[in-house]
PDB file of N, CA and C in Angstrom:
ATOM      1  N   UNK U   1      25.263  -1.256  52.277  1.00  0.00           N
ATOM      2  CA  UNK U   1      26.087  -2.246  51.595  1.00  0.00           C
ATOM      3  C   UNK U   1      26.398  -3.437  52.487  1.00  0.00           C
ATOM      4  N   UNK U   2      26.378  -3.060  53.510  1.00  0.00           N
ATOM      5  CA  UNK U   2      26.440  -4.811  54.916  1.00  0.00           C
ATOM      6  C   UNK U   2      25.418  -5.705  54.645  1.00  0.00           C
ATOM      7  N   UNK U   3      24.284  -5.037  54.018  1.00  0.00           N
ATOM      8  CA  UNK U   3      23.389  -6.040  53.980  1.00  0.00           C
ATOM      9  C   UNK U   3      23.917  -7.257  52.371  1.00  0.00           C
ATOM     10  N   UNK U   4      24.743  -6.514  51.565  1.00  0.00           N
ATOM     11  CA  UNK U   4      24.795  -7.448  50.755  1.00  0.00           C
ATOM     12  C   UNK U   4      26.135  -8.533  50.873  1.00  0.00           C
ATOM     13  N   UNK U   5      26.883  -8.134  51.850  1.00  0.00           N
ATOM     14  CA  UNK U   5      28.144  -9.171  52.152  1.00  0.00           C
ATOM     15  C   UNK U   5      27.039 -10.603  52.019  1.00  0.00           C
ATOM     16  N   UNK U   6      26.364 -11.138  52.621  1.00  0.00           N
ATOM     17  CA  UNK U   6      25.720 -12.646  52.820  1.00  0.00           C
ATOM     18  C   UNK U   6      25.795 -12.905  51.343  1.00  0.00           C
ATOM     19  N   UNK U   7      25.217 -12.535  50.239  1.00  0.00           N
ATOM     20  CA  UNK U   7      24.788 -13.003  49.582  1.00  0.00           C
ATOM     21  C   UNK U   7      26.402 -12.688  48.146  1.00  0.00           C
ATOM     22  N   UNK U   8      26.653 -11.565  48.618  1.00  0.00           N
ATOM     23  CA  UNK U   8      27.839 -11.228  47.777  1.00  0.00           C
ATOM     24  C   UNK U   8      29.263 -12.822  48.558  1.00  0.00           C
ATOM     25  N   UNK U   9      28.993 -12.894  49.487  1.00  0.00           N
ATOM     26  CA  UNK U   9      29.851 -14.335  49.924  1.00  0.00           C
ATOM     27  C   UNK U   9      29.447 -15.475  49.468  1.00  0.00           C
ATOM     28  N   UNK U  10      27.950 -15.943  49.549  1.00  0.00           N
ATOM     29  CA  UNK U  10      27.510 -16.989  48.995  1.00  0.00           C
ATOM     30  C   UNK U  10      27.820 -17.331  47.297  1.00  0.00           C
ATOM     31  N   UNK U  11      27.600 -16.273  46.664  1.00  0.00           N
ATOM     32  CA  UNK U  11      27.516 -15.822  45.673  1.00  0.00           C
ATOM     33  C   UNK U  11      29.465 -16.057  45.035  1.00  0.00           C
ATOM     34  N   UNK U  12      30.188 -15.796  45.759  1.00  0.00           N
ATOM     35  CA  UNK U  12      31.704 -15.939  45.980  1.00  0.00           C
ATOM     36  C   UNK U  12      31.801 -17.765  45.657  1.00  0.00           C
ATOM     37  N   UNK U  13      30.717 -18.284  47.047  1.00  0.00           N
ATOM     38  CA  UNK U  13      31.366 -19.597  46.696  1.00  0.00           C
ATOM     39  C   UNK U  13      30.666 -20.329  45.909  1.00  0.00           C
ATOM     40  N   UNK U  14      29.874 -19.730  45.315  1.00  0.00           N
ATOM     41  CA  UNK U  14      29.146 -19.965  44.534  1.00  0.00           C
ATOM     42  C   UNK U  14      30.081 -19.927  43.247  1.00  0.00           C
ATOM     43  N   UNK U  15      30.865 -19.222  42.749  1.00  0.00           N
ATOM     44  CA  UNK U  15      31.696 -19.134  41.771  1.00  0.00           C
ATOM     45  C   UNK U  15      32.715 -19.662  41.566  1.00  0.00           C
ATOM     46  N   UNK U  16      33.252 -20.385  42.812  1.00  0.00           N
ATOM     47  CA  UNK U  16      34.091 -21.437  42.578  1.00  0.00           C
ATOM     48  C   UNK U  16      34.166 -22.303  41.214  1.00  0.00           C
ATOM     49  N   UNK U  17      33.138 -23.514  41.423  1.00  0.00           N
ATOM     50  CA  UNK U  17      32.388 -24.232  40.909  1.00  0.00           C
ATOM     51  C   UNK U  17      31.585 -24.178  39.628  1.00  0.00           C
ATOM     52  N   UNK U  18      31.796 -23.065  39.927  1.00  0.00           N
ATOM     53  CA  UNK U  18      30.981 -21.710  38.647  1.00  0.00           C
ATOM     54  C   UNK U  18      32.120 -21.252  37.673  1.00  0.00           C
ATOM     55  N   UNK U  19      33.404 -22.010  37.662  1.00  0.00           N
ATOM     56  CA  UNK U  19      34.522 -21.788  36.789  1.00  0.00           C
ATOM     57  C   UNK U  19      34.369 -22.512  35.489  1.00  0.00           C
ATOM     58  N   UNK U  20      33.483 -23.721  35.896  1.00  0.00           N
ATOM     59  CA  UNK U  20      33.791 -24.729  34.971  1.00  0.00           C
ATOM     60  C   UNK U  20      32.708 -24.861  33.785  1.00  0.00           C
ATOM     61  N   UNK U  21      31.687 -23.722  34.353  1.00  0.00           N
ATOM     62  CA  UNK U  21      30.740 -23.769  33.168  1.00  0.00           C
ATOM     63  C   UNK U  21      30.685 -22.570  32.455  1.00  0.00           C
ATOM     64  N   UNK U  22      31.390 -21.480  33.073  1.00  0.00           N
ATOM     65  CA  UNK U  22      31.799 -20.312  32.406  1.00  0.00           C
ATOM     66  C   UNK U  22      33.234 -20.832  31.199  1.00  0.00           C
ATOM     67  N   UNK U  23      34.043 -21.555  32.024  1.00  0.00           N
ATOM     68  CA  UNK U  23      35.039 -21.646  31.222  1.00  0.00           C
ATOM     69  C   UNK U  23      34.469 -22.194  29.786  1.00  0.00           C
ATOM     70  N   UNK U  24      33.334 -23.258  29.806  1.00  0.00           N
ATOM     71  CA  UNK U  24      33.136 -24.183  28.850  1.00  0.00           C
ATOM     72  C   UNK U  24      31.922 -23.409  27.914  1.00  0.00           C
ATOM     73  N   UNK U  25      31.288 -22.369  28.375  1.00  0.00           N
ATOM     74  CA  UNK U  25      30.608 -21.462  27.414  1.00  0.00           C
ATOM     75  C   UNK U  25      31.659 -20.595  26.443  1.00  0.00           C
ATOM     76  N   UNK U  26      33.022 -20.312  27.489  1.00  0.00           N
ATOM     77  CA  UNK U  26      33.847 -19.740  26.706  1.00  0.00           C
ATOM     78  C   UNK U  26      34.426 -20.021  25.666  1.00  0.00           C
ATOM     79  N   UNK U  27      34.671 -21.466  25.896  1.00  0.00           N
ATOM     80  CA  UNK U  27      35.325 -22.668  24.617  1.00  0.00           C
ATOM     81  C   UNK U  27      34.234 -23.107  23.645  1.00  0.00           C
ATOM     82  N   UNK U  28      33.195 -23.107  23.958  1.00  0.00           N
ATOM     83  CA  UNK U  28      32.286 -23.190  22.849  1.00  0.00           C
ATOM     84  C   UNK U  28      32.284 -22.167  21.746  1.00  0.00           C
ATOM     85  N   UNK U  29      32.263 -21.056  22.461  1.00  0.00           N
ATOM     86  CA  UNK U  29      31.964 -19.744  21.851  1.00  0.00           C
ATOM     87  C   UNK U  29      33.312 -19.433  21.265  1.00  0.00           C
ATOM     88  N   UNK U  30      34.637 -19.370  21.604  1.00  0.00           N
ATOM     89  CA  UNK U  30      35.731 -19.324  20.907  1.00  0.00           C
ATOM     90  C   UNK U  30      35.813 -19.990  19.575  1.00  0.00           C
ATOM     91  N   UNK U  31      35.472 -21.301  20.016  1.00  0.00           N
ATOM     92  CA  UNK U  31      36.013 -22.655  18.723  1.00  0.00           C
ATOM     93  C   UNK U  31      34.851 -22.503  17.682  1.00  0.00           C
ATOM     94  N   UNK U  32      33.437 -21.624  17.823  1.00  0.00           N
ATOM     95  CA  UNK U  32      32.293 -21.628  16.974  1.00  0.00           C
ATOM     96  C   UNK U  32      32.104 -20.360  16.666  1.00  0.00           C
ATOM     97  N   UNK U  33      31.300 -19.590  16.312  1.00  0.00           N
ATOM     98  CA  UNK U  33      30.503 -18.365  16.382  1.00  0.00           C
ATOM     99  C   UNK U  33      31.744 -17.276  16.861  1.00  0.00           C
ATOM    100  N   UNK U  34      32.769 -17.329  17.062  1.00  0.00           N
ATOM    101  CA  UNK U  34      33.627 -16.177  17.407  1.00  0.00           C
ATOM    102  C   UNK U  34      34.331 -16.443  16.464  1.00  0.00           C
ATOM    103  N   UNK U  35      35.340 -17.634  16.221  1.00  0.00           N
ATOM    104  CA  UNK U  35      35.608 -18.437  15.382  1.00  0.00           C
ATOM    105  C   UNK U  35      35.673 -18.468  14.019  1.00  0.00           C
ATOM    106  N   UNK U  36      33.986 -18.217  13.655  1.00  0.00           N
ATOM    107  CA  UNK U  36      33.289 -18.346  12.384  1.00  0.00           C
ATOM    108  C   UNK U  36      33.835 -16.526  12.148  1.00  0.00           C
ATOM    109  N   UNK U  37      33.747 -15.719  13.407  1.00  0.00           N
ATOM    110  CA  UNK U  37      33.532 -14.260  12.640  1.00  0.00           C
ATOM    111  C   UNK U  37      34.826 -13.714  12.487  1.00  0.00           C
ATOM    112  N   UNK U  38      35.765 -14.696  12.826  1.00  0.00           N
ATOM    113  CA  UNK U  38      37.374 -14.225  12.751  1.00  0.00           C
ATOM    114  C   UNK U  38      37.852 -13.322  13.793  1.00  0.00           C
ATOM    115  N   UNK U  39      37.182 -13.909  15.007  1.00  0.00           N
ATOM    116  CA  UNK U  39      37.578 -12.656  16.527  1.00  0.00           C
ATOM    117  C   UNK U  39      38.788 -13.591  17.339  1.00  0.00           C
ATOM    118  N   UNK U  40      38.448 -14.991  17.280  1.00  0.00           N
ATOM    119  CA  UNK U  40      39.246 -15.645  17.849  1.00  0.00           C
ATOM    120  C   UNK U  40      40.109 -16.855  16.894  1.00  0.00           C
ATOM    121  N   UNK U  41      41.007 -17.773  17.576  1.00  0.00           N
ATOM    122  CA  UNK U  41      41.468 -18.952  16.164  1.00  0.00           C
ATOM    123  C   UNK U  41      40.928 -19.852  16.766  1.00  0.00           C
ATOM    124  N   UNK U  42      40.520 -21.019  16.325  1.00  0.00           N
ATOM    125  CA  UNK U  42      40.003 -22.307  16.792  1.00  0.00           C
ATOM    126  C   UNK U  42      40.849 -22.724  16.935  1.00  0.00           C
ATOM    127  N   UNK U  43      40.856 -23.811  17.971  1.00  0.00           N
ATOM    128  CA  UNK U  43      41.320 -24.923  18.506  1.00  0.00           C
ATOM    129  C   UNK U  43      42.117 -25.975  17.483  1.00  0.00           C
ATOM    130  N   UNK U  44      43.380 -25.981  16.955  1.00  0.00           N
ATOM    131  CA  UNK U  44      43.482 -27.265  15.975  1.00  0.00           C
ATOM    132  C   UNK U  44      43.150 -28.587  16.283  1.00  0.00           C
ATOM    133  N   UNK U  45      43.253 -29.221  18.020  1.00  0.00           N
ATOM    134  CA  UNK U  45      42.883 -30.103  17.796  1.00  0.00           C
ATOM    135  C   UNK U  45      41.280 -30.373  18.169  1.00  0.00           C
ATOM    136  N   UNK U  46      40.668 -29.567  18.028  1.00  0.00           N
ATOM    137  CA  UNK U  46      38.966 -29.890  17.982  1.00  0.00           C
ATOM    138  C   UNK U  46      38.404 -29.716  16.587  1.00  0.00           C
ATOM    139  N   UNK U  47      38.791 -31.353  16.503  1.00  0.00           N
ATOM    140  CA  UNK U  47      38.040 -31.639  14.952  1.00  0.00           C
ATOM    141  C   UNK U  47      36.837 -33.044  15.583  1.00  0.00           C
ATOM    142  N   UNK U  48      36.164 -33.085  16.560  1.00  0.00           N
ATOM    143  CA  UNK U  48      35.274 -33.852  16.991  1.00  0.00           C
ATOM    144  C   UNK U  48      33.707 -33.034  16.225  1.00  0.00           C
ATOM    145  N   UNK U  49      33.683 -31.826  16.197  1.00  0.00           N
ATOM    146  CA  UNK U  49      32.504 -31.092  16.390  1.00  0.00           C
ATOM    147  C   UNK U  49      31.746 -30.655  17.128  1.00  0.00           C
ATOM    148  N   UNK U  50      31.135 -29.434  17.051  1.00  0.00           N
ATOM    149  CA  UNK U  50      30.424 -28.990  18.640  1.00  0.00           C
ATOM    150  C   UNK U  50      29.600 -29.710  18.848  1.00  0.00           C
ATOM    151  N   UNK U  51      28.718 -31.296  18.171  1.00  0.00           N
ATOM    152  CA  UNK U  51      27.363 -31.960  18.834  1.00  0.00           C
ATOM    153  C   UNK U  51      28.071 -32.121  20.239  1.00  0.00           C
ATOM    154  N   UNK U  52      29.501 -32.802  20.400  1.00  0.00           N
ATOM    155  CA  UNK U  52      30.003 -33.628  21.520  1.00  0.00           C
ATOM    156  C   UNK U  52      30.119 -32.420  22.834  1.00  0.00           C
ATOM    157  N   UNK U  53      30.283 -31.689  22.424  1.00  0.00           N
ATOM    158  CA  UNK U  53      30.035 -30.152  23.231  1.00  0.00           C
ATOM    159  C   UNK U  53      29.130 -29.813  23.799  1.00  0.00           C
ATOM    160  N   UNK U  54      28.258 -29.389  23.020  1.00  0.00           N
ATOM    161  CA  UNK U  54      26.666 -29.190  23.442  1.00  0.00           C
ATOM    162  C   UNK U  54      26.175 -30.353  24.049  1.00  0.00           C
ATOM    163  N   UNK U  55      26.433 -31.633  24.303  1.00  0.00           N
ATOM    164  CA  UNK U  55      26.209 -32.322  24.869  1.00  0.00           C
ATOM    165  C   UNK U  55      26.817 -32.734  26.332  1.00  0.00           C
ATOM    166  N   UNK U  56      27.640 -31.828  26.558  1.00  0.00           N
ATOM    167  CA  UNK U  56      28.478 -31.774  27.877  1.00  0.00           C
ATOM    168  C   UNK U  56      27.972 -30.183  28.581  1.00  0.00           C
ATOM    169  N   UNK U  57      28.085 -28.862  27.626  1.00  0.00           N
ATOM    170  CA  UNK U  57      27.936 -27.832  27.766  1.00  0.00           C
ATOM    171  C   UNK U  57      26.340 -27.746  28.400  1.00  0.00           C
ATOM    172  N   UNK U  58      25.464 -28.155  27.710  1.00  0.00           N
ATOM    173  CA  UNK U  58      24.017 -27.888  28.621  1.00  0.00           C
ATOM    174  C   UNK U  58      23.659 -28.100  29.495  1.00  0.00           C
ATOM    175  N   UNK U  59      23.653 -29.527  29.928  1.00  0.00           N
ATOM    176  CA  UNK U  59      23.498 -30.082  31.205  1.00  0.00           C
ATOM    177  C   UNK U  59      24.408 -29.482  32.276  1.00  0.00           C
ATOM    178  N   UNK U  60      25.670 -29.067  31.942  1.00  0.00           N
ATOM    179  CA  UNK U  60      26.611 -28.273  33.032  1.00  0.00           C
ATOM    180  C   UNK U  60      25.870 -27.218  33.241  1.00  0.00           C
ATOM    181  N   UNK U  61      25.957 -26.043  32.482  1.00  0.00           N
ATOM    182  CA  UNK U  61      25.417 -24.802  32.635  1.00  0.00           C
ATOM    183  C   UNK U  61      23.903 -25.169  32.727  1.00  0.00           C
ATOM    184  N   UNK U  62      23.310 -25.735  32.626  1.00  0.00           N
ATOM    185  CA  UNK U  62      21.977 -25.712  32.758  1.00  0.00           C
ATOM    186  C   UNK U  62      21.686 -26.322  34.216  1.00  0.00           C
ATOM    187  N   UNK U  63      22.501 -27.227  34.864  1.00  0.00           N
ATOM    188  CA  UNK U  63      22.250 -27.500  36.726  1.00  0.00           C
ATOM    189  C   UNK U  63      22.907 -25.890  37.011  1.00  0.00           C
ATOM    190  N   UNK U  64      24.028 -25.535  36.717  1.00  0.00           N
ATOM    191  CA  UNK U  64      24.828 -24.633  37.693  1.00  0.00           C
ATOM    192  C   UNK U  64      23.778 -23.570  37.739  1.00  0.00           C
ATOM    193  N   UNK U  65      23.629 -23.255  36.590  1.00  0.00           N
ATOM    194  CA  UNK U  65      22.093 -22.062  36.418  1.00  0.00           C
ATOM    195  C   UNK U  65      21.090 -21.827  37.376  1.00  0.00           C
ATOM    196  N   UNK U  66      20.252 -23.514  37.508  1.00  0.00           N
ATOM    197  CA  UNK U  66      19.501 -23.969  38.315  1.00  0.00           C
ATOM    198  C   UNK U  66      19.836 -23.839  39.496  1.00  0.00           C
ATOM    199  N   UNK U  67      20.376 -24.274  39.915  1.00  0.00           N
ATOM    200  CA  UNK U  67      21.180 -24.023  41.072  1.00  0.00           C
ATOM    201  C   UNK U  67      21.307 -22.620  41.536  1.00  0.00           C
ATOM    202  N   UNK U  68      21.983 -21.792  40.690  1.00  0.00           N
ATOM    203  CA  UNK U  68      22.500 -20.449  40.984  1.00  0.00           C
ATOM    204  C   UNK U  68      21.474 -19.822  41.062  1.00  0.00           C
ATOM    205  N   UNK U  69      20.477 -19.783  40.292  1.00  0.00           N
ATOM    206  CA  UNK U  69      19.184 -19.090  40.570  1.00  0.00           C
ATOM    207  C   UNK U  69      18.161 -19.437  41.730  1.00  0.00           C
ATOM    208  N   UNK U  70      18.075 -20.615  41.914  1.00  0.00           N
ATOM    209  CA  UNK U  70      17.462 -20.607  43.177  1.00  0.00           C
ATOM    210  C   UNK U  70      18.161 -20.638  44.208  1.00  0.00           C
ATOM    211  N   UNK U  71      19.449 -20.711  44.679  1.00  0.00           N
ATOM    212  CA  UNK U  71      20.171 -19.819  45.937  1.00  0.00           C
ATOM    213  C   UNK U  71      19.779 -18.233  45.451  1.00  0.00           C
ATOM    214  N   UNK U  72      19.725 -17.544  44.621  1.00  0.00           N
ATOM    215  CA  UNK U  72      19.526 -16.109  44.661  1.00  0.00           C
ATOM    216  C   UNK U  72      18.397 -15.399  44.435  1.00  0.00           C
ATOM    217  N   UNK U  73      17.352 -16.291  44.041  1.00  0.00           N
ATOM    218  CA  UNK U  73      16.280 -16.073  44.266  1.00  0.00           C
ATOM    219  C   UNK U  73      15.433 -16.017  45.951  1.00  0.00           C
ATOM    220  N   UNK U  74      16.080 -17.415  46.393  1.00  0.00           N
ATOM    221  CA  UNK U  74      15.904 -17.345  48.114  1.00  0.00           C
ATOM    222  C   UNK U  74      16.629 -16.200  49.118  1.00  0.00           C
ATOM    223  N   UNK U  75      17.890 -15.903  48.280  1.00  0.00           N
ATOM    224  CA  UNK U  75      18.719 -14.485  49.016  1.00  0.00           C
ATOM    225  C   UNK U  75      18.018 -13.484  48.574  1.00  0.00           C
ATOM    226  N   UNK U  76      17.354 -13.116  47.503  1.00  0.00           N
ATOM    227  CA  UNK U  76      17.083 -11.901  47.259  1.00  0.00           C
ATOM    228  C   UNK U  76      15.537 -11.591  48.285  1.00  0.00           C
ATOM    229  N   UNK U  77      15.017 -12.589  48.348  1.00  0.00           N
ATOM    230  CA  UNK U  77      13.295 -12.223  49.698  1.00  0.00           C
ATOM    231  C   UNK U  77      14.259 -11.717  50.585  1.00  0.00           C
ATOM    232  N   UNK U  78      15.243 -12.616  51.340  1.00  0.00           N
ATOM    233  CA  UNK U  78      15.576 -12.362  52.389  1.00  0.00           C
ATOM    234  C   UNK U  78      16.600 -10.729  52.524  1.00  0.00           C
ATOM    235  N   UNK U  79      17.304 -10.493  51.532  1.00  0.00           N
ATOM    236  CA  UNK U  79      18.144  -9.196  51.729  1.00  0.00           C
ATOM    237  C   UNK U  79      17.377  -8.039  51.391  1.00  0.00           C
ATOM    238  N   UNK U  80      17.015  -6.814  52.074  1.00  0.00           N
ATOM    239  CA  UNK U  80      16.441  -5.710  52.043  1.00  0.00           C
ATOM    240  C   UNK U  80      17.463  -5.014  50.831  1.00  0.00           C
ATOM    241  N   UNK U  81      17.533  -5.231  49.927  1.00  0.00           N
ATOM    242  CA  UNK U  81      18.575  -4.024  48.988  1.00  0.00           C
ATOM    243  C   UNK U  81      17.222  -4.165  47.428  1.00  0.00           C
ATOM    244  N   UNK U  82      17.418  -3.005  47.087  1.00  0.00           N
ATOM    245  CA  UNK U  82      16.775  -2.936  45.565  1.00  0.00           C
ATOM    246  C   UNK U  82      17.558  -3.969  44.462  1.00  0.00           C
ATOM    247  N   UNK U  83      16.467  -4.213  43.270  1.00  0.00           N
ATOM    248  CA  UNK U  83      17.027  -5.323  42.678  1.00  0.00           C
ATOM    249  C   UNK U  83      18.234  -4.979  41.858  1.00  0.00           C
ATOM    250  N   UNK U  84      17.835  -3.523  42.118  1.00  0.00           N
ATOM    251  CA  UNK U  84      19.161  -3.014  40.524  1.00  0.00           C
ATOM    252  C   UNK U  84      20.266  -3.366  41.107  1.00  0.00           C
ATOM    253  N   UNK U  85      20.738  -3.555  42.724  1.00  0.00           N
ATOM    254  CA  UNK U  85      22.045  -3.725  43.154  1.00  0.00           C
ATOM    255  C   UNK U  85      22.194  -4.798  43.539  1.00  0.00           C
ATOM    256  N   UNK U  86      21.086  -5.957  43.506  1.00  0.00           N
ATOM    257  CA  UNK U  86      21.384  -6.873  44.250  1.00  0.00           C
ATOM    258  C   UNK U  86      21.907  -8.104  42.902  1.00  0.00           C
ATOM    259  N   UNK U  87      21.047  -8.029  41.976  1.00  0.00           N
ATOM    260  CA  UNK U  87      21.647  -8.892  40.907  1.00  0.00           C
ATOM    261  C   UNK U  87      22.747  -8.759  40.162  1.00  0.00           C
ATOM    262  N   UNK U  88      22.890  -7.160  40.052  1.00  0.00           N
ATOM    263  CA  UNK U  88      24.562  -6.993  39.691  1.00  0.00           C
ATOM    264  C   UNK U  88      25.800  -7.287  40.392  1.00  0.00           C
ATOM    265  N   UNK U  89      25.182  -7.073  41.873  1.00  0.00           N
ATOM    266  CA  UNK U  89      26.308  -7.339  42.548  1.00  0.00           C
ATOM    267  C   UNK U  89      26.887  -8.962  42.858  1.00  0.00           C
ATOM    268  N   UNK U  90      25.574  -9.174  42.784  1.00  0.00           N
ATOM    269  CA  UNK U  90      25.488 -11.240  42.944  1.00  0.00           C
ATOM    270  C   UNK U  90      26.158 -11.774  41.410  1.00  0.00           C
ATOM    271  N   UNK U  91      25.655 -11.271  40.200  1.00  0.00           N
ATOM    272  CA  UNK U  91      26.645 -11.797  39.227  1.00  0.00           C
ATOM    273  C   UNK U  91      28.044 -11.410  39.007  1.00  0.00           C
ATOM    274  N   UNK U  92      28.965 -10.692  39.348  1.00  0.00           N
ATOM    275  CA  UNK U  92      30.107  -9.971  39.824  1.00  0.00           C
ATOM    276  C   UNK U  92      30.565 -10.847  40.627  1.00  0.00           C
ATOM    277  N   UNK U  93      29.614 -11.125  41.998  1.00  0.00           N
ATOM    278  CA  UNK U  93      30.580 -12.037  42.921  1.00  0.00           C
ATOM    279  C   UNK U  93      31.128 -13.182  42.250  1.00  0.00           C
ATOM    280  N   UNK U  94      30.161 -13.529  41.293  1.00  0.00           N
ATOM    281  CA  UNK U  94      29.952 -15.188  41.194  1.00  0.00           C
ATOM    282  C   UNK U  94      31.035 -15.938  40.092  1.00  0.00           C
ATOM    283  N   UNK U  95      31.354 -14.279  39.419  1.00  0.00           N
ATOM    284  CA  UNK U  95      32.302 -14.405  38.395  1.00  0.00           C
ATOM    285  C   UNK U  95      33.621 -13.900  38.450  1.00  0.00           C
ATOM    286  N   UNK U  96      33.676 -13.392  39.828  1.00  0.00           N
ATOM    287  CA  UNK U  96      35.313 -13.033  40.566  1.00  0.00           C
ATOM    288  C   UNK U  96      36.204 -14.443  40.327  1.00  0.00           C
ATOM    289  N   UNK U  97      35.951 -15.394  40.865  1.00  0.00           N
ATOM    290  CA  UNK U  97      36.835 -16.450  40.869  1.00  0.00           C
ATOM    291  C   UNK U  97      37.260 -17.123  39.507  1.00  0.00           C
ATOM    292  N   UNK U  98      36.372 -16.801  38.165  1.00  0.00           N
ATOM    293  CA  UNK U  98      36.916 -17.379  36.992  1.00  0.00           C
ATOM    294  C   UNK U  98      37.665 -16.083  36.787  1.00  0.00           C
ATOM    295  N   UNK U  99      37.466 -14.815  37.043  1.00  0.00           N
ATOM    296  CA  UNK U  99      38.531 -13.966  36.439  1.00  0.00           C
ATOM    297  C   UNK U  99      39.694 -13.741  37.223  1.00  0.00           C
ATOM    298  N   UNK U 100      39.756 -13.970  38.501  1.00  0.00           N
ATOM    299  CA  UNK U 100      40.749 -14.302  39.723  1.00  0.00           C
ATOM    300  C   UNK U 100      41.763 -15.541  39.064  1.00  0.00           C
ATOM    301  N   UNK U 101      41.298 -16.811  38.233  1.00  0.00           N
ATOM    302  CA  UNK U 101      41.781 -17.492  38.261  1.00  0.00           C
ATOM    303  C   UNK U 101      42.681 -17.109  36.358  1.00  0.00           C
ATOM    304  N   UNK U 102      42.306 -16.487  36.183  1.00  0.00           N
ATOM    305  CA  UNK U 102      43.068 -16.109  34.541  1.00  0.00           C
ATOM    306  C   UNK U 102      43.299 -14.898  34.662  1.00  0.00           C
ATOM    307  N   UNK U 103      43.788 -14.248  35.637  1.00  0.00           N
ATOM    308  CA  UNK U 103      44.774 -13.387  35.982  1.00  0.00           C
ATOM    309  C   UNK U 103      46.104 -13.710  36.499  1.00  0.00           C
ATOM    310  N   UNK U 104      46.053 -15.211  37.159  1.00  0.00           N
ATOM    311  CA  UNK U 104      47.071 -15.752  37.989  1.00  0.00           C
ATOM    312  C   UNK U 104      47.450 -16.783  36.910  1.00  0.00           C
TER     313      UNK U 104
END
């Protein structure tokens, strides 16, 4: 398990930053499609529509993605651990800090 601190840290600050496109998949998915199935209430004042959304939402999550995958693609050559533990443990890290931060 020492061998995965590097990448389980990177992966940490990696999630910082990584708040803001989790948060905004979350708000999509609340105000639409969760929304629609009666799991969550929408937003009263989001009467713009999701185009203006999806137009902020992709390009975010779609660099952070980019990004996130090739830092962990370059950690994973380098760390000796099997993949079953290394990608679970790297998405876990990465998503400590949005659930760190809506606990507090």
């Amino acid at each position: 398990m020492r061998k995965l601190l590097l990448p389980a840290g990177v992966n940490l600050l990696l999630g910082v930053p990584g708040i803001v496109p989790v948060f905004l998949v979350w708000y999509v998915l609340a105000n639409g499609p969760l929304a629609a199935l009666g799991w969550t209430m929408r937003d009263p004042n989001e009467n713009d529509g999701m185009w203006l959304w999806l137009v902020i939402v992709v390009p975010v999550v779609g660099i952070y993605g980019l990004v996130w995958g090739l830092v962990n693609v370059r950690l994973r050559r380098r760390t000796p651990v099997p993949r079953s533990v290394f990608w679970p443990a790297c998405a876990a890290a990465s998503l400590t800090p949005f659930f760190a931060i809506g606990l507090f």
